[in-house]
Coordinates of C-alpha atoms in Angstrom, one line a residue:
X1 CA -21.7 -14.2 10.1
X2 CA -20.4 -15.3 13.6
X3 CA -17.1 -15.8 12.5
X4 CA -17.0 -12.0 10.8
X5 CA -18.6 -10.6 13.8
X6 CA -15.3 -12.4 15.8
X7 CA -12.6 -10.8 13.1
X8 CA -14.4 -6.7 13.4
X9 CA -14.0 -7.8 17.1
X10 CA -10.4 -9.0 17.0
X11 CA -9.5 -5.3 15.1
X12 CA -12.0 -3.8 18.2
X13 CA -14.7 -2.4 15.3
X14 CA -18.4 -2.8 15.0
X15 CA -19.9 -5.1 12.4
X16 CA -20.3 -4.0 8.8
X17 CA -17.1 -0.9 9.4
X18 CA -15.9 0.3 6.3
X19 CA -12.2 -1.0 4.5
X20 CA -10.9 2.8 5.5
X21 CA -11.7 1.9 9.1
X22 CA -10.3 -1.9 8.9
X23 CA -7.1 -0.7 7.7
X24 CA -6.6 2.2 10.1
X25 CA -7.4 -0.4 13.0
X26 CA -4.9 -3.3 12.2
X27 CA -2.1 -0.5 11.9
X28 CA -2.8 1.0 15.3
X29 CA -3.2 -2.6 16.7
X30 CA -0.2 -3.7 14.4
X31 CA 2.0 -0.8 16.5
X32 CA 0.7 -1.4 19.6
X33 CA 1.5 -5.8 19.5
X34 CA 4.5 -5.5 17.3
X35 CA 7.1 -8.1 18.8
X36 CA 9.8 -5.2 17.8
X37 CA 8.5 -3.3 20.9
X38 CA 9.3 -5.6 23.5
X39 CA 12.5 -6.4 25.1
X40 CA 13.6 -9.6 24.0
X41 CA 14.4 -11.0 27.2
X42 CA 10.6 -10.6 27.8
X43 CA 9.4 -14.2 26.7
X44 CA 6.1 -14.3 27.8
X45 CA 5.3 -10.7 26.5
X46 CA 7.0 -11.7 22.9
X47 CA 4.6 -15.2 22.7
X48 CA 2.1 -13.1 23.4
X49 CA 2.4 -10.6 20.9
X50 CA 3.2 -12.5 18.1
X51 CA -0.1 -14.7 18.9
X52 CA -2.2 -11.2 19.1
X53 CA -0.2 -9.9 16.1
X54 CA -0.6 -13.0 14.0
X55 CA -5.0 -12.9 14.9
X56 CA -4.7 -9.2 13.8
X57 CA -2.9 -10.3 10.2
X58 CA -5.9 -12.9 9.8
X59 CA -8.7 -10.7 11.1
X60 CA -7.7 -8.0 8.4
X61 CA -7.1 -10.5 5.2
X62 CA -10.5 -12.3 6.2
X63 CA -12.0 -8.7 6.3
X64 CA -10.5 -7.7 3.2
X65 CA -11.0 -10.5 1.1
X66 CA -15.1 -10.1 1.8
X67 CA -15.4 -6.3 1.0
X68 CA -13.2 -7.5 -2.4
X69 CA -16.2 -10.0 -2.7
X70 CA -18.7 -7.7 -2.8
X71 CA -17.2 -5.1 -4.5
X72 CA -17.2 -7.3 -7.3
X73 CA -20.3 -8.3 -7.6
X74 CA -22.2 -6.6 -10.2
X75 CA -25.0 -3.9 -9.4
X76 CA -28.7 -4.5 -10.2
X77 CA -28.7 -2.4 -13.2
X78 CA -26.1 -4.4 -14.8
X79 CA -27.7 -7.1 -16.9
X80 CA -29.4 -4.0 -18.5
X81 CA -26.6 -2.1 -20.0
X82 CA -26.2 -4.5 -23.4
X83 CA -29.8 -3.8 -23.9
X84 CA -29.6 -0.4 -24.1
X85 CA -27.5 -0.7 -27.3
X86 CA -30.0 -1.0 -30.5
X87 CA -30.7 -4.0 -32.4
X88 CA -30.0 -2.5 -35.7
X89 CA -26.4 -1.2 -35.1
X90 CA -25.5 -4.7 -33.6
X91 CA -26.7 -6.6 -37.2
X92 CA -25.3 -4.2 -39.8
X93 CA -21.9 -4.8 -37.8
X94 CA -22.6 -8.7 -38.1
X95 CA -23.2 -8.4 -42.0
X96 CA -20.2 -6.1 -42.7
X97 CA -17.8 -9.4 -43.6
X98 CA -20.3 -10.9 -46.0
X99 CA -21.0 -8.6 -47.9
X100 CA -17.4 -7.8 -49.3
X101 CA -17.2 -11.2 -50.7
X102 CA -20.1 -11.0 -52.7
X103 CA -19.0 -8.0 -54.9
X104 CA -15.5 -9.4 -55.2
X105 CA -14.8 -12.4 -57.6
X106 CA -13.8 -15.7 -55.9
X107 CA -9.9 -15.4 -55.3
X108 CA -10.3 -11.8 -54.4
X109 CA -12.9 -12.7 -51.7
X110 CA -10.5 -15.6 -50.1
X111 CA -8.3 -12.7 -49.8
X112 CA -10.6 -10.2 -48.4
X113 CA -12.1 -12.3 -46.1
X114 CA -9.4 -13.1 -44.3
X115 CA -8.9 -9.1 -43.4
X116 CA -11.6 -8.6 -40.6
X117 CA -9.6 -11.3 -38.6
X118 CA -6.5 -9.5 -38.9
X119 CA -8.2 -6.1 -37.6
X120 CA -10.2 -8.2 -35.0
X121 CA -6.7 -9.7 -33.3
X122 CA -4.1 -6.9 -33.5
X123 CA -5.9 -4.6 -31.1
X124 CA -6.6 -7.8 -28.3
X125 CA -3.0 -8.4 -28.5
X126 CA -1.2 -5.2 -28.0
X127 CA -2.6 -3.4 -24.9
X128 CA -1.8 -6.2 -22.3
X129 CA 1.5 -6.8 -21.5
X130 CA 2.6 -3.1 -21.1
X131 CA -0.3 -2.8 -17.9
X132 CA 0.5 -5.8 -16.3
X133 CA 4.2 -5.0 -16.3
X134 CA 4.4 -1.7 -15.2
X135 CA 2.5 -1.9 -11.6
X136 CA 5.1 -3.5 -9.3
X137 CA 7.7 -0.9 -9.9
X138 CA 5.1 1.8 -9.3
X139 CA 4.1 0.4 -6.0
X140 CA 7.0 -0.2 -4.3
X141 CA 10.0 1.6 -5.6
X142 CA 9.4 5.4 -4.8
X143 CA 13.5 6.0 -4.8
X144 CA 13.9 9.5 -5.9
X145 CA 10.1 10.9 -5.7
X146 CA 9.1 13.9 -5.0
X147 CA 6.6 14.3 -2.2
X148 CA 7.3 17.7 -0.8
X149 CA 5.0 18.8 1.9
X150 CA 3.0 15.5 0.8
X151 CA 0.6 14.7 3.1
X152 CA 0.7 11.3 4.3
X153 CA -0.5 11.3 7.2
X154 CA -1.3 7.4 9.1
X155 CA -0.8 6.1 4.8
X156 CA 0.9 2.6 5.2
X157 CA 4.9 2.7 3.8
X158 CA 5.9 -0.2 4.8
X159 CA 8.5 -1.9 3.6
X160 CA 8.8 0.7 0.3
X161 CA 12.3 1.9 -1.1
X162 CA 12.0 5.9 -0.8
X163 CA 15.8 5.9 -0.9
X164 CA 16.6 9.6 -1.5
X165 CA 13.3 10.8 -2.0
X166 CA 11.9 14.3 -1.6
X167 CA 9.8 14.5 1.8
X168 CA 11.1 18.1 3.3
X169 CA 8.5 19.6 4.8
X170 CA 5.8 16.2 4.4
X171 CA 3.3 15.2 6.9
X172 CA 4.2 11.5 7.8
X173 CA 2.7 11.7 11.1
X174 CA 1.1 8.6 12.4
X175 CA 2.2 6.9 9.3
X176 CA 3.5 3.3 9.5
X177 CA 6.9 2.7 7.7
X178 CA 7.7 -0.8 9.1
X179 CA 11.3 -1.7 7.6
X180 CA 11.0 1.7 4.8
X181 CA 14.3 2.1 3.0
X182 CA 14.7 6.0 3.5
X183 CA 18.6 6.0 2.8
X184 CA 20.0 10.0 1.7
X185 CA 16.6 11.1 1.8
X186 CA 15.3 14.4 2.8
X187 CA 13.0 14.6 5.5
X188 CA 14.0 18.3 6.8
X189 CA 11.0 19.9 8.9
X190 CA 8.9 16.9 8.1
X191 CA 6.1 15.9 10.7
X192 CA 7.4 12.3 11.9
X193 CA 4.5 12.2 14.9
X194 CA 4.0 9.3 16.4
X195 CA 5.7 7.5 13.3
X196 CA 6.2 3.7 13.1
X197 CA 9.5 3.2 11.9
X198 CA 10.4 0.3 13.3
X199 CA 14.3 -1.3 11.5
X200 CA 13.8 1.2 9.2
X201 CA 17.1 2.2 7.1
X202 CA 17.9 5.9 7.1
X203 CA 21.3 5.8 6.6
X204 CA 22.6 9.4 5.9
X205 CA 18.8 10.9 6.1
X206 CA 18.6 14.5 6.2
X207 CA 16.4 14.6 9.3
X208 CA 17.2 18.4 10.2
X209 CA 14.2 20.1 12.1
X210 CA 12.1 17.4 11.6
X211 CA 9.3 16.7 14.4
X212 CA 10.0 13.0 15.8
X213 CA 8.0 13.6 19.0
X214 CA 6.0 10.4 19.7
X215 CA 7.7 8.0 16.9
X216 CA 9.1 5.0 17.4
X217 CA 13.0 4.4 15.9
X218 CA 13.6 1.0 17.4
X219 CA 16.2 -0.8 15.3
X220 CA 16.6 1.5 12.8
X221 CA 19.9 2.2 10.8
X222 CA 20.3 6.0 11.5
X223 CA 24.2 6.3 10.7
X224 CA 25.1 9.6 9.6
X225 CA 21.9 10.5 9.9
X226 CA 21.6 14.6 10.0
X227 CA 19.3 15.3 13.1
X228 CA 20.1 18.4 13.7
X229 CA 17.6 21.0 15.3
X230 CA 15.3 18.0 15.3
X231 CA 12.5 17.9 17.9
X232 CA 12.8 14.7 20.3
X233 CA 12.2 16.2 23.8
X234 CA 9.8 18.1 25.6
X235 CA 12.0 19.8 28.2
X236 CA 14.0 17.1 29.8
X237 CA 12.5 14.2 28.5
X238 CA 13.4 11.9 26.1
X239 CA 10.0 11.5 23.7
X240 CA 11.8 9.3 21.1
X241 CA 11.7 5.4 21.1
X242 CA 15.4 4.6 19.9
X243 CA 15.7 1.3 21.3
X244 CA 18.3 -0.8 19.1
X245 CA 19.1 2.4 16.9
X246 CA 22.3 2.5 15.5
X247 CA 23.4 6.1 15.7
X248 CA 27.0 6.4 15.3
X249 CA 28.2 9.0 13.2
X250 CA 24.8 10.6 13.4
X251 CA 25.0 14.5 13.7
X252 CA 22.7 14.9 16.9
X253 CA 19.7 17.7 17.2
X254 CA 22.3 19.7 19.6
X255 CA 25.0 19.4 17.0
X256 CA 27.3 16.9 19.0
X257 CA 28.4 13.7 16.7
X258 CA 27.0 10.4 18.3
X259 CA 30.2 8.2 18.9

């Protein structure tokens, strides 16, 4: 318990918080310790981060892997549910096979009693594969969606392929997109606040009137990017991380080409 008390403390939570509250605290913490964030020349401040980063990674899995625990544990009233099914349903189904062969002659009943097998397998079979097969692709390849005026708001992208995907209009704000693939897509008058998008690619992104106050571009691809009418400023002030953003060719919010 002392060691579980020393992970909720690592994420800065109280004992027993919920899996909702675990994962919105490692990707605040995640944003605020990411390596990406720091200059490089900054040796000290990298070691350090990565060290904090890497107790936030194991403070969350730890965390994780106990509420899977106990969710799967089965609830009191469990052992009672085969009960509730009556005793005399569950014997006429355990006669049904014998009593076909005993109004059949012999070589008809080798024959028929080989038939509750075949009915017994096919349906164990069948279902499997197709479930098992069709969740990776779901998860992370979102290329083409449609997730107009979505609201995704602080949901955890990371890493996904939305390559020309539909988010005009979406709420992404406080999201973290950590290396997202969001090449050609459309992001017009979404609401980017405070958005983590560390190296992400947006190559080509339709970006126009979107609202980027507060997120944080470092190292992303943004060539050709369409920016226009974009907010980034509040007055004279530049409210956009970009460091190590690749702009050239982008079409700028005041309509200037970045060279």
């Amino acid at each position: 318990m002392r060691e579980l008390e020393r992970y909720y403390r690592v994420l800065e939570l109280e004992p027993g918080a919920s899996l909702e509250e675990v994962n919105q605290a490692y990707r605040d913490l995640a944003f605020i310790w990411h390596p990406d964030r720091i200059p490089q020349e900054k040796h000290r401040l990298q070691e350090k981060a990565r060290r904090k980063l890497q107790q936030i990674n194991e403070a969350r899995e730890k965390l994780r892997s106990v509420k899977a625990k106990y969710k799967s544990k089965p609830a009191n009233n469990a052992p009672y549910q085969p009960r509730k099914t009556p005793e005399p349903s569950i014997r006429e189904n355990a006669y049904t096979p014998y009593q076909q062969p005993k109004k059949t002659a012999a070589p008809n009943g080798r024959e028929n009693s080989y038939a509750p097998y075949q009915q017994k397998w096919t349906p164990k079979s069948t279902p499997q594969p197709n479930r098992s097969y069709q969740a990776p692709s779901q998860k992370y390849d979102l290329s083409g969606q449609d997730f107009t005026r979505a609201n995704l708001k602080g949901r955890d992208l990371s890493g996904r392929n939305l390559s020309y995907a539909k988010l005009n209009g979406a709420n992404l704000s406080d999201a973290f997109m950590h290396k997202v693939v969001l090449r050609g897509a459309d992001l017009s008058d979404a609401n980017l606040f405070r958005a983590n998008l560390l190296l992400a690619d947006m190559k080509e992104a339709n970006l126009q009137g979107a609202d980027l106050i507060g997120a944080d571009l470092s190292g992303a691809d943004l060539r050709g990017a369409d920016l226009r009418g974009a907010r980034i400023r509040s007055g004279d002030r530049l409210l956009v991380k970009l460091i190590g953003a690749n702009l050239s060719g982008a079409i700028m919010p005041d309509g200037s080409i970045h060279q």
